[in-house]
Short mmCIF file of C-alpha atoms and ligand atoms in Angstrom, two decimals:
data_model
loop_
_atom_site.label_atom_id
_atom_site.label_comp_id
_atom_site.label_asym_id
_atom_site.label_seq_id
_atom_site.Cartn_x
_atom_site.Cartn_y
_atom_site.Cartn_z
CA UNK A 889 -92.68 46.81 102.36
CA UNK A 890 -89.09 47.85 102.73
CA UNK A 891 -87.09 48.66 105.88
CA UNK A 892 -85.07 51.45 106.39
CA UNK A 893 -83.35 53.11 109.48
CA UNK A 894 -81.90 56.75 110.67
CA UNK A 895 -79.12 57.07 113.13
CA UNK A 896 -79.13 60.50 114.07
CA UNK A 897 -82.00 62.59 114.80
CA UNK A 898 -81.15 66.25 114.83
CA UNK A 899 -82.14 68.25 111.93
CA UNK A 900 -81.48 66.50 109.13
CA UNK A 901 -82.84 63.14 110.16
CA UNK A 902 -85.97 63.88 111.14
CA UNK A 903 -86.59 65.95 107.87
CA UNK A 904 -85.98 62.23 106.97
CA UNK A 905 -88.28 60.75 109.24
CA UNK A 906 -90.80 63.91 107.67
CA UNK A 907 -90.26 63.63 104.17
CA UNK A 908 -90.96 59.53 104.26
CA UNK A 909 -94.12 60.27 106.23
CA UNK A 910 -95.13 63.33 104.50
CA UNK A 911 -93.93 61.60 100.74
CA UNK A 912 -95.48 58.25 101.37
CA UNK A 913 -97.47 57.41 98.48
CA UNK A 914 -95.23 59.29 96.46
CA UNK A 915 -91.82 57.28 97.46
CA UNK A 916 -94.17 54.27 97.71
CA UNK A 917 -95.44 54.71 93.47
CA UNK A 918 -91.50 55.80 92.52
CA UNK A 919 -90.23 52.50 94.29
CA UNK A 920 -93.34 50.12 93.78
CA UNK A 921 -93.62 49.28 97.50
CA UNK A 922 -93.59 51.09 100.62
CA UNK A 923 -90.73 52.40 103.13
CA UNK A 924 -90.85 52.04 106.37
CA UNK A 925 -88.87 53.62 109.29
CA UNK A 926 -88.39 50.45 111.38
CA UNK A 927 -85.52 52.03 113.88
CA UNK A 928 -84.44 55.61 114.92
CA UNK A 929 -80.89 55.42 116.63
CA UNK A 930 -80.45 58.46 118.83
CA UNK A 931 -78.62 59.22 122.46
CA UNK A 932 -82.32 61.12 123.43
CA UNK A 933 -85.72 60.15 124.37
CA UNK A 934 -88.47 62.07 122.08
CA UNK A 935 -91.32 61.77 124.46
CA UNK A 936 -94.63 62.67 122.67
CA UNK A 937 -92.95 62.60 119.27
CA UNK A 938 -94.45 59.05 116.97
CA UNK A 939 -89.97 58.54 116.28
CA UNK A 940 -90.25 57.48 120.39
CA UNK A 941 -92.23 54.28 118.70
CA UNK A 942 -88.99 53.43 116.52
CA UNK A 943 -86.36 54.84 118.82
CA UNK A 944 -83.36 52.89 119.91
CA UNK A 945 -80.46 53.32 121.92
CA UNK A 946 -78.28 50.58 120.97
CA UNK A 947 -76.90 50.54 117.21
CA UNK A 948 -76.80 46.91 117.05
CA UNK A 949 -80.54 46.59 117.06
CA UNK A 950 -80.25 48.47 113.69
CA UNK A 951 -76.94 46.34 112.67
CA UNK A 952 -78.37 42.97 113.81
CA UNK A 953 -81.86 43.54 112.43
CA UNK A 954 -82.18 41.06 108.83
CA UNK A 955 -85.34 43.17 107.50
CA UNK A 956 -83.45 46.69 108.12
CA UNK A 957 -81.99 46.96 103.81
CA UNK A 958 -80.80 50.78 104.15
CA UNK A 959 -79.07 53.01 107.06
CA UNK A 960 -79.08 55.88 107.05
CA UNK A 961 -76.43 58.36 108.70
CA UNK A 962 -77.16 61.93 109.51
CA UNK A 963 -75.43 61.64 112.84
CA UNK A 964 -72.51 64.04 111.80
CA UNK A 965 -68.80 64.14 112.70
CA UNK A 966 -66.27 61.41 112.23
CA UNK A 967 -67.16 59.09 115.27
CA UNK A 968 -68.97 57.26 116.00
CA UNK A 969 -70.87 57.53 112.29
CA UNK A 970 -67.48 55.78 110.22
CA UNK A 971 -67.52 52.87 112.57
CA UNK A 972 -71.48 52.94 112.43
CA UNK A 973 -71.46 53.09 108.55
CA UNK A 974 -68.53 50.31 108.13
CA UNK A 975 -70.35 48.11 110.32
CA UNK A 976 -73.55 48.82 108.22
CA UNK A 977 -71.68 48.26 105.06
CA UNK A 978 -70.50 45.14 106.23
CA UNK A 979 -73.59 43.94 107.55
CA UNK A 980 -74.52 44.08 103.78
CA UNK A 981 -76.77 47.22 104.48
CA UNK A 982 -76.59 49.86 101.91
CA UNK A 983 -75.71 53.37 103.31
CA UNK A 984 -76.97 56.90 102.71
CA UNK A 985 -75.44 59.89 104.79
CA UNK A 986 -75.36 63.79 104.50
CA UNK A 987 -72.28 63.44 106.01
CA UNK A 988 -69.28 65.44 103.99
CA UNK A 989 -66.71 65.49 106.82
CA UNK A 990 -67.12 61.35 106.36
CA UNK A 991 -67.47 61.54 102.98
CA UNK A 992 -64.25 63.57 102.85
CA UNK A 993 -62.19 61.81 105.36
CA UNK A 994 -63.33 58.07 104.88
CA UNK A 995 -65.31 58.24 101.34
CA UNK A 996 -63.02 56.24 99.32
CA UNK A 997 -62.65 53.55 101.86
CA UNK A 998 -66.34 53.38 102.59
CA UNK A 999 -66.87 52.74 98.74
CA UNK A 1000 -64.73 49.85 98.49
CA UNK A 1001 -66.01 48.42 101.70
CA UNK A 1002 -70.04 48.88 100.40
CA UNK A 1003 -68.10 47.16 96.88
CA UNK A 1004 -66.70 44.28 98.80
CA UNK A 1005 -70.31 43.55 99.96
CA UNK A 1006 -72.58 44.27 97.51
CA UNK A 1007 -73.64 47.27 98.35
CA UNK A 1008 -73.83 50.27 97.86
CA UNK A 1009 -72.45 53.88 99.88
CA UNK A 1010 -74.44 57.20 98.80
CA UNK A 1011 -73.55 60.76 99.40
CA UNK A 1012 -76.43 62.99 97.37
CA UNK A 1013 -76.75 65.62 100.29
CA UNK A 1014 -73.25 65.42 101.83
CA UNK A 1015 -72.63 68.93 98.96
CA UNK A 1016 -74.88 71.48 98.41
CA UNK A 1017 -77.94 70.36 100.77
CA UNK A 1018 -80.91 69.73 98.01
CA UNK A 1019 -79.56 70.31 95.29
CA UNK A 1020 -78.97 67.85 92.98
CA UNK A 1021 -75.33 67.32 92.07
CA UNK A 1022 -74.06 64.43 92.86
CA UNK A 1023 -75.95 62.33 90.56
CA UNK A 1024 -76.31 64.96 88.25
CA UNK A 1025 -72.28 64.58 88.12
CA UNK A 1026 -72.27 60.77 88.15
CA UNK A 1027 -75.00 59.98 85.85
CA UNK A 1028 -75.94 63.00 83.74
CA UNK A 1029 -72.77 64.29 82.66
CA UNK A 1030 -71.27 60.90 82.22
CA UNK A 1031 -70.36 61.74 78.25
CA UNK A 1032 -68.81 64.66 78.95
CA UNK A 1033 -65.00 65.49 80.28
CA UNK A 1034 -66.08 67.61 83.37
CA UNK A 1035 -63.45 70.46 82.78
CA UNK A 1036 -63.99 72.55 85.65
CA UNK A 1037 -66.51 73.15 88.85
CA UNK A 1038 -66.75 76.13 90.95
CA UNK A 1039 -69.68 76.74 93.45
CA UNK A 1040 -70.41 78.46 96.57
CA UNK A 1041 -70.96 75.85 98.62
CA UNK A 1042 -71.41 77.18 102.29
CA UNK A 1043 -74.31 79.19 102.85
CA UNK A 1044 -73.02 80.40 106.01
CA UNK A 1045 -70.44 82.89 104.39
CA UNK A 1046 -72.84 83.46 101.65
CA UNK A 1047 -75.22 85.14 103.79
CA UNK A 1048 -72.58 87.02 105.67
CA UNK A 1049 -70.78 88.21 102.43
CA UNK A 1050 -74.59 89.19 101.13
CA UNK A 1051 -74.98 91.19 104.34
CA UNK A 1052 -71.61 92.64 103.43
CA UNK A 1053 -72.78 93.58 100.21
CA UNK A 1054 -75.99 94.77 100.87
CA UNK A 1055 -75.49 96.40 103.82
CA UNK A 1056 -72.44 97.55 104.50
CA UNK A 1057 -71.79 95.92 107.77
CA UNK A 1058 -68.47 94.95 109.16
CA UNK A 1059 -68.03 90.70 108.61
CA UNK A 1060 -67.65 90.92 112.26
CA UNK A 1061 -71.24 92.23 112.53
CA UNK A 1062 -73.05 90.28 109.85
CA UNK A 1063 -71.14 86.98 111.78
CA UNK A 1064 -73.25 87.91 114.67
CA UNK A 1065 -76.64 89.05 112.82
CA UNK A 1066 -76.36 85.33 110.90
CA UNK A 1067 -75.95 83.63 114.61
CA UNK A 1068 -78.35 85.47 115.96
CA UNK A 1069 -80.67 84.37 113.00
CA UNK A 1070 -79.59 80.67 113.63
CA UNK A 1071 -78.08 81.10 110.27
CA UNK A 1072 -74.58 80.34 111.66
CA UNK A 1073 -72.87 78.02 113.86
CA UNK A 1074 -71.69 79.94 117.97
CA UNK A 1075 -68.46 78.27 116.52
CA UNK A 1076 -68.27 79.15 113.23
CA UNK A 1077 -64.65 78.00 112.23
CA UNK A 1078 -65.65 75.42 109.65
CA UNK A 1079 -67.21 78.06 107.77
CA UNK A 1080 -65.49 81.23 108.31
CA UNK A 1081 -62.21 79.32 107.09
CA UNK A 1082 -63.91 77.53 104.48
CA UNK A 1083 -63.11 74.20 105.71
CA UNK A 1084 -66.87 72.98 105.39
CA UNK A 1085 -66.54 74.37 101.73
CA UNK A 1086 -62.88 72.84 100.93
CA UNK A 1087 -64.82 69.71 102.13
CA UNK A 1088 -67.29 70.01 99.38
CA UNK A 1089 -65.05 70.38 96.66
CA UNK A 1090 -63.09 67.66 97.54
CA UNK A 1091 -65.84 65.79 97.35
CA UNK A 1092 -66.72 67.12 94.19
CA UNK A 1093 -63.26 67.38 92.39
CA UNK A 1094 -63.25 63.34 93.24
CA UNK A 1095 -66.51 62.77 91.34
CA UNK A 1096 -65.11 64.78 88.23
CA UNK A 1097 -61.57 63.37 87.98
CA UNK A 1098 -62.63 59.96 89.38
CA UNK A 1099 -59.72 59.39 91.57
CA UNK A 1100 -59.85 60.29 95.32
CA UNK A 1101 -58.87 64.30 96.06
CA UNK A 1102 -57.45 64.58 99.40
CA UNK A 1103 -58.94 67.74 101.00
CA UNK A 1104 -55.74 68.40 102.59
CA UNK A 1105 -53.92 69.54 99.71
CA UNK A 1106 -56.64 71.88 98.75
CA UNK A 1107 -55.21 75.53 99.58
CA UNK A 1108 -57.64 77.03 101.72
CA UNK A 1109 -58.94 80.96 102.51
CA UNK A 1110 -62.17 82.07 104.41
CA UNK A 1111 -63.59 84.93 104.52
CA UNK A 1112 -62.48 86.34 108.14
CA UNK A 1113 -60.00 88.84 105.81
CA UNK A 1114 -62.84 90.78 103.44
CA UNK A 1115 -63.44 94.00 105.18
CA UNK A 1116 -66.01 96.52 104.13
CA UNK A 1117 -63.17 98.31 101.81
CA UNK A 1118 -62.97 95.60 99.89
CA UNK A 1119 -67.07 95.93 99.23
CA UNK A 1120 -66.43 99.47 98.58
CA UNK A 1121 -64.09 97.92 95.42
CA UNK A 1122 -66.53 95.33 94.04
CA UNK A 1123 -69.64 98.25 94.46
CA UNK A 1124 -67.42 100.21 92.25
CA UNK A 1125 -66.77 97.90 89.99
CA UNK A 1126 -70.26 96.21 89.59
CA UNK A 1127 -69.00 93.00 91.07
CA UNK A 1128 -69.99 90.43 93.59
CA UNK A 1129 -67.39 89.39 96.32
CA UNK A 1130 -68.42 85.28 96.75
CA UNK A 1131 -66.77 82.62 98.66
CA UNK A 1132 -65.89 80.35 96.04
CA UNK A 1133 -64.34 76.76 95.75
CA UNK A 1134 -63.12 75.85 92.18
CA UNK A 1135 -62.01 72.89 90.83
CA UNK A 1136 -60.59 72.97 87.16
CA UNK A 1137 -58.46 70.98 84.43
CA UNK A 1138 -56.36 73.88 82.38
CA UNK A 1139 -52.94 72.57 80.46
CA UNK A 1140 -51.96 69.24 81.93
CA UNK A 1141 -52.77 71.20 84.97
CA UNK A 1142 -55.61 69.78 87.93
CA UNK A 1143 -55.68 73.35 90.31
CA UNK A 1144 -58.14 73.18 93.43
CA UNK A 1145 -58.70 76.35 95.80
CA UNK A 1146 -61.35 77.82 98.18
CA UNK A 1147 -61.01 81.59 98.32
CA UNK A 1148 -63.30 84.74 97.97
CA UNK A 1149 -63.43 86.06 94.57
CA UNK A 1150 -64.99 88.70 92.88
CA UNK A 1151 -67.87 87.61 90.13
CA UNK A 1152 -68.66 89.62 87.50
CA UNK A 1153 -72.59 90.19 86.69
CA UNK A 1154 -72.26 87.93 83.48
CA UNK A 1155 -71.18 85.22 85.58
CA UNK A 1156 -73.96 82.15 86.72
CA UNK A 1157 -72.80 82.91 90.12
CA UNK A 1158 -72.93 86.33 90.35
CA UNK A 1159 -76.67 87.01 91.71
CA UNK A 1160 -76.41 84.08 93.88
CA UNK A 1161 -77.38 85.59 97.23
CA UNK A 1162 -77.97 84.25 101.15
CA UNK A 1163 -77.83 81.14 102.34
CA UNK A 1164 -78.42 79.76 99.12
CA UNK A 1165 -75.90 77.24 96.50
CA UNK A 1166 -74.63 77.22 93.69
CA UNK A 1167 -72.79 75.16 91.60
CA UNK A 1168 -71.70 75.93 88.15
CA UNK A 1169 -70.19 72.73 86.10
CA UNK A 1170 -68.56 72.93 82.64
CA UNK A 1171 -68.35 70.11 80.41
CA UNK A 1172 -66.50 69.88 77.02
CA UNK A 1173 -69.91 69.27 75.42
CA UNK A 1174 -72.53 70.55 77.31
CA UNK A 1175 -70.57 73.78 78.40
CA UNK A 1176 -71.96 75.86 81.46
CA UNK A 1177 -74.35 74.10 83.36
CA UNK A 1178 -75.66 75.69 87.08
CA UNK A 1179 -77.55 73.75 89.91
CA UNK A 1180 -78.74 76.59 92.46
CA UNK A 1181 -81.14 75.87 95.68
CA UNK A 1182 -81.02 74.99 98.90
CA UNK A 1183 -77.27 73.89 100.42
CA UNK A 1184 -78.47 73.33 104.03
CA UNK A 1185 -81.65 73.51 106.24
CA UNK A 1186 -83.91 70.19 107.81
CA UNK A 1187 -86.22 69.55 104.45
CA UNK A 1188 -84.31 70.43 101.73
CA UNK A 1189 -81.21 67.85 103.02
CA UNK A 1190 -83.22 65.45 103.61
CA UNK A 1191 -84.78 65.18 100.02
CA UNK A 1192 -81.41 64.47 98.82
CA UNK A 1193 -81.02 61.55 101.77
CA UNK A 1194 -84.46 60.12 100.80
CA UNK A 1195 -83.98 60.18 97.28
CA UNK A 1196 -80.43 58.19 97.93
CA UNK A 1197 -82.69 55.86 99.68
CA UNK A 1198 -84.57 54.84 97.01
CA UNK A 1199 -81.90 54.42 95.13
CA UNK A 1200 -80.59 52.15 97.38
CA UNK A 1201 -83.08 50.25 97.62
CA UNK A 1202 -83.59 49.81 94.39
CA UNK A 1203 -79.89 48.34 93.88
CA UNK A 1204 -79.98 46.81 97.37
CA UNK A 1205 -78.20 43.89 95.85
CA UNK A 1206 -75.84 45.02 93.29
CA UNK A 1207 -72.89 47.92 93.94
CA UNK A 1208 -73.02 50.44 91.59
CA UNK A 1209 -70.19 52.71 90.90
CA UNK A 1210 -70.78 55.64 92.47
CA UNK A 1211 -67.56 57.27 93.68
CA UNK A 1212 -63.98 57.31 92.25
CA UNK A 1213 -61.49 54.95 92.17
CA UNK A 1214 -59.04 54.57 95.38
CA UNK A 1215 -55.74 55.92 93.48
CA UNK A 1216 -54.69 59.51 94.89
CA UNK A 1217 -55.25 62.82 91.95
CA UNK A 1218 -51.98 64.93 92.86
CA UNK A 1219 -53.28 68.52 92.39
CA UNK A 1220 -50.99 70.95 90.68
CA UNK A 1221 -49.05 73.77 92.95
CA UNK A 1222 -51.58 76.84 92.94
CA UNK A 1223 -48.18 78.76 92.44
CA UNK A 1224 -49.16 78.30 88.02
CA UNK A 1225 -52.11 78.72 88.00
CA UNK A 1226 -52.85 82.34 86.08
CA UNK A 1227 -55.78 84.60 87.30
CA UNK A 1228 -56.35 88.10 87.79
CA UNK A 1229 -56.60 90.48 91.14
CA UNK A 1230 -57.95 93.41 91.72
CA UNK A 1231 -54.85 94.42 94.72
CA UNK A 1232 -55.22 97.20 97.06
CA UNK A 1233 -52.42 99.78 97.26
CA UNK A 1234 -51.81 102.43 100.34
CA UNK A 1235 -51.19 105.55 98.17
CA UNK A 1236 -52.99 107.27 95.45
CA UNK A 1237 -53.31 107.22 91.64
CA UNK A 1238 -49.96 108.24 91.34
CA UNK A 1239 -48.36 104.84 92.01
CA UNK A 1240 -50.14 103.63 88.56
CA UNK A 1241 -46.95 103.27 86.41
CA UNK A 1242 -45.10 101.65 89.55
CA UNK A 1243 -48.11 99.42 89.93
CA UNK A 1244 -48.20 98.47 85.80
CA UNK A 1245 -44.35 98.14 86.47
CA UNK A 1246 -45.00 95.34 89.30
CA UNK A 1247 -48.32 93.69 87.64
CA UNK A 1248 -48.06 94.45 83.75
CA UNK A 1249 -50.56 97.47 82.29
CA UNK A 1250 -53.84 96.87 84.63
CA UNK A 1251 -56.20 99.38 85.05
CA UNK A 1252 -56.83 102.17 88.41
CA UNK A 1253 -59.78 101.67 90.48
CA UNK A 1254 -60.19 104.38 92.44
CA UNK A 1255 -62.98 103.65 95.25
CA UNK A 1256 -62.90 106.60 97.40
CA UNK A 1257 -61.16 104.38 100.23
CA UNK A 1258 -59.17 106.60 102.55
CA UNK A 1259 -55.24 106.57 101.58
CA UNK A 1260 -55.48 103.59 99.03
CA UNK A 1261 -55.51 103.05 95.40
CA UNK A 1262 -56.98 99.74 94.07
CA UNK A 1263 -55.38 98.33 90.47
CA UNK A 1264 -56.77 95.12 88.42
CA UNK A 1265 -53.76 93.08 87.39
CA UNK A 1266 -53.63 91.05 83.92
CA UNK A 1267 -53.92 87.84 84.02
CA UNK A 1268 -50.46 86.71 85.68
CA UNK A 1269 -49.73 83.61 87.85
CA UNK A 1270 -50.36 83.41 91.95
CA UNK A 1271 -46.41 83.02 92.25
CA UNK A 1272 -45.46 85.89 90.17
CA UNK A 1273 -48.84 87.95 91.67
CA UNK A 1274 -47.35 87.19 95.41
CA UNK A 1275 -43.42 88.48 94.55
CA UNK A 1276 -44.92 91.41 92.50
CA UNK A 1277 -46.95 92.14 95.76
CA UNK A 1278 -44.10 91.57 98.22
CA UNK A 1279 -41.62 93.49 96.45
CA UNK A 1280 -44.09 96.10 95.67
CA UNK A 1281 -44.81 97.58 99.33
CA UNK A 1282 -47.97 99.01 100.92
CA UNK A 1283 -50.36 96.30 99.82
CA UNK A 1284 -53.76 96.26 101.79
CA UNK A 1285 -55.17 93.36 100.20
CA UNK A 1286 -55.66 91.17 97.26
CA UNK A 1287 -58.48 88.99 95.74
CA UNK A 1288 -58.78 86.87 92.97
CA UNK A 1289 -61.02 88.08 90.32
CA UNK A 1290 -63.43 84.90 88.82
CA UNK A 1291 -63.04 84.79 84.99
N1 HSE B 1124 -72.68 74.87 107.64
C1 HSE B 1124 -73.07 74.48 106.32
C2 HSE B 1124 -73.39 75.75 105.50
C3 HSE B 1124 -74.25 73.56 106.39
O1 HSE B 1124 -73.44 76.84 106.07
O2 HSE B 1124 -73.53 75.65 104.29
C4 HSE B 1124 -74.48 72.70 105.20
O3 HSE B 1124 -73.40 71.84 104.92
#
């Protein structure tokens, strides 16, 4: 019998608490012996629920206990959960959180504290909910030189941008219809601006260049700006308008962003629709490979968190590298890195040779949006995109199209 406990009982850990009742004999034939929850750390009482049986108030009940071998943190936020988790770690506890803003902020330290004792610090559903990427990243595509990842990881703005789509309602609108749903946050920030999703990358561009990615310096764009106009564009052209962060190695080169993009159908991404993930890796060898499911919601997390805990209990003794090495990856100025953008002009078809003058020869797209012409740009770099655009006059808007 092995001894685990949760700090934090919202959503996501008690789909723990669920999944390790629900999965016993399952979890208890993977690992060889059973888990049990000994201690639930939480700032409520439960009455009626069986976690009132386990519940605790007091963290050093779970940090003093011998038989407790694996914490785990689904408490959220920065604080209290990095001083729980250190303290955890260097109790000689293993660790396992869904926790990306910690992951983000305090990952790299947290790994060399669980090294210095032993043990070991797990992140499996801190990026894309249940879906297997982490590991996938760590341990499956360990022969190959990850060249690039780009996923949608919030699935907040992905089921805004699908009501967008779909049906033509304002982002202002489809905001509301995904809180009303309990889809999205009352203060949806973190998504909106794509700060939950710069998160995630950062996370993720760490695993593939194995050096620590400070989210920081990743330039970041929600998707308060996409208007219906711009879904009149992407229905014209066939497209998908996604909220996408991208990661990717191109000559000597390491470029990070979170921005909306337009997909085009042949793309893995394209169809990807609601609240769901995706993540699409390429390796030198393997090429294009796509994890899609869940990125949020109580069950689906928690899969991720349980299977970290057998993991960790399984190496309960021995650190295993799991993480990136401590030494900062400087990320390239955006400014060189070359894409293409479909830009919106005030005007009509007539400004084409002006616009080809500006971009280089592009092509019209003419969407039947009041007083506007729209024009895809060659490929041409952000910095000579954003002078073209300046110099150029009457621009509406711009986005990135995904190659
Ligand atoms: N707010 C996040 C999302 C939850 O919408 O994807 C999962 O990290």
């Amino acid at each position: 019998m092995r001894q685990i406990a949760i700090m934090g009982f919202g959503t996501i850990g008690s789909g723990v608490f669920d999944v390790v009742n629900t999965n016993r004999e399952i979890l208890r034939k993977n690992l060889g012996e059973e888990i049990q929850i000994k201690h639930v750390l939480d700032l409520r009482d439960f009455p009626g629920h069986p976690v009132q049986a386990v519940l605790t108030h007091d963290v050093n009940v779970i940090l003093e206990d011998p038989e407790v071998d694996v914490v785990v943190e689904t408490m959220g936020g920065l604080e209290p959960a990095f001083t729980f988790v250190r303290r955890a770690l260097e109790a000689g506890k293993c660790v396992a959180t869904s926790n990306k803003e910690l992951v983000a902020q305090h990952g790299t330290e947290l790994l060399r504290v669980a090294r210095e004792n032993s043990v070991n610090f797990f992140f499996g559903a801190s990026v894309g909910g249940g879906i297997p990427i982490i590991r996938p990243l760590l341990r499956s595509l360990c022969a190959d030189d990850v060249e690039e990842i780009t996923g949608i990881l919030n699935g907040t703005t992905n089921y805004i941008l699908t009501k967008m789509a779909q049906e033509g309602s304002s982002f202002e609108d489809a905001l509301r219809e995904a809180q009303d749903n309990g889809f999205a946050e009352r203060k949806p920030e973190a998504d909106v601006e794509g700060f939950d999703a710069c998160r995630k990358i950062a996370i993720l561009s760490s695993l593939m260049l194995g050096r620590r990615v400070d989210f920081a310096d990743i330039p970041t764009e929600g998707i308060t700006g996409i208007t219906k106009e711009d879904f009149r564009y992407a229905a014209k052209l066939g497209w998908s308008i996604k909220l996408l962060a991208s990661s990717r190695k191109e000559n000597g080169h390491v470029y990070a962003m979170v921005a909306p993009g337009l997909v085009k159908p042949g793309h893995p991404l394209f169809a990807v629709c609601d609240v769901f993930n995706a993540i699409m890796v390429h390796g030198n060898m393997v090429d294009d490979v796509m994890f899609y499911g869940r990125g949020a919601g109580s069950h689906a997390t928690a899969s991720a968190v349980t299977a970290d805990i057998l993991c960790a209990l399984r190496f309960r003794h021995q650190n295993v590298y799991a993480g990136w090495d401590a030494e900062k990856q400087a990320l390239s100025d955006v400014g060189s890195w070359e894409k293409q953008f479909l830009v919106r002009a005030a005007g009509d078809a007539s400004r084409e040779e002006e616009l080809a003058r500006a971009f280089g020869q592009g092509i019209l797209v003419d969407a039947g949006v009041d007083g506007e012409i729209g024009y895809l740009t060659p490929v041409i770099s952000e910095e000579k995109f954003a002078e073209a655009s300046a110099a150029l006059g009457g621009v509406r808007g711009r986005i990135r199209v995904q190659a």
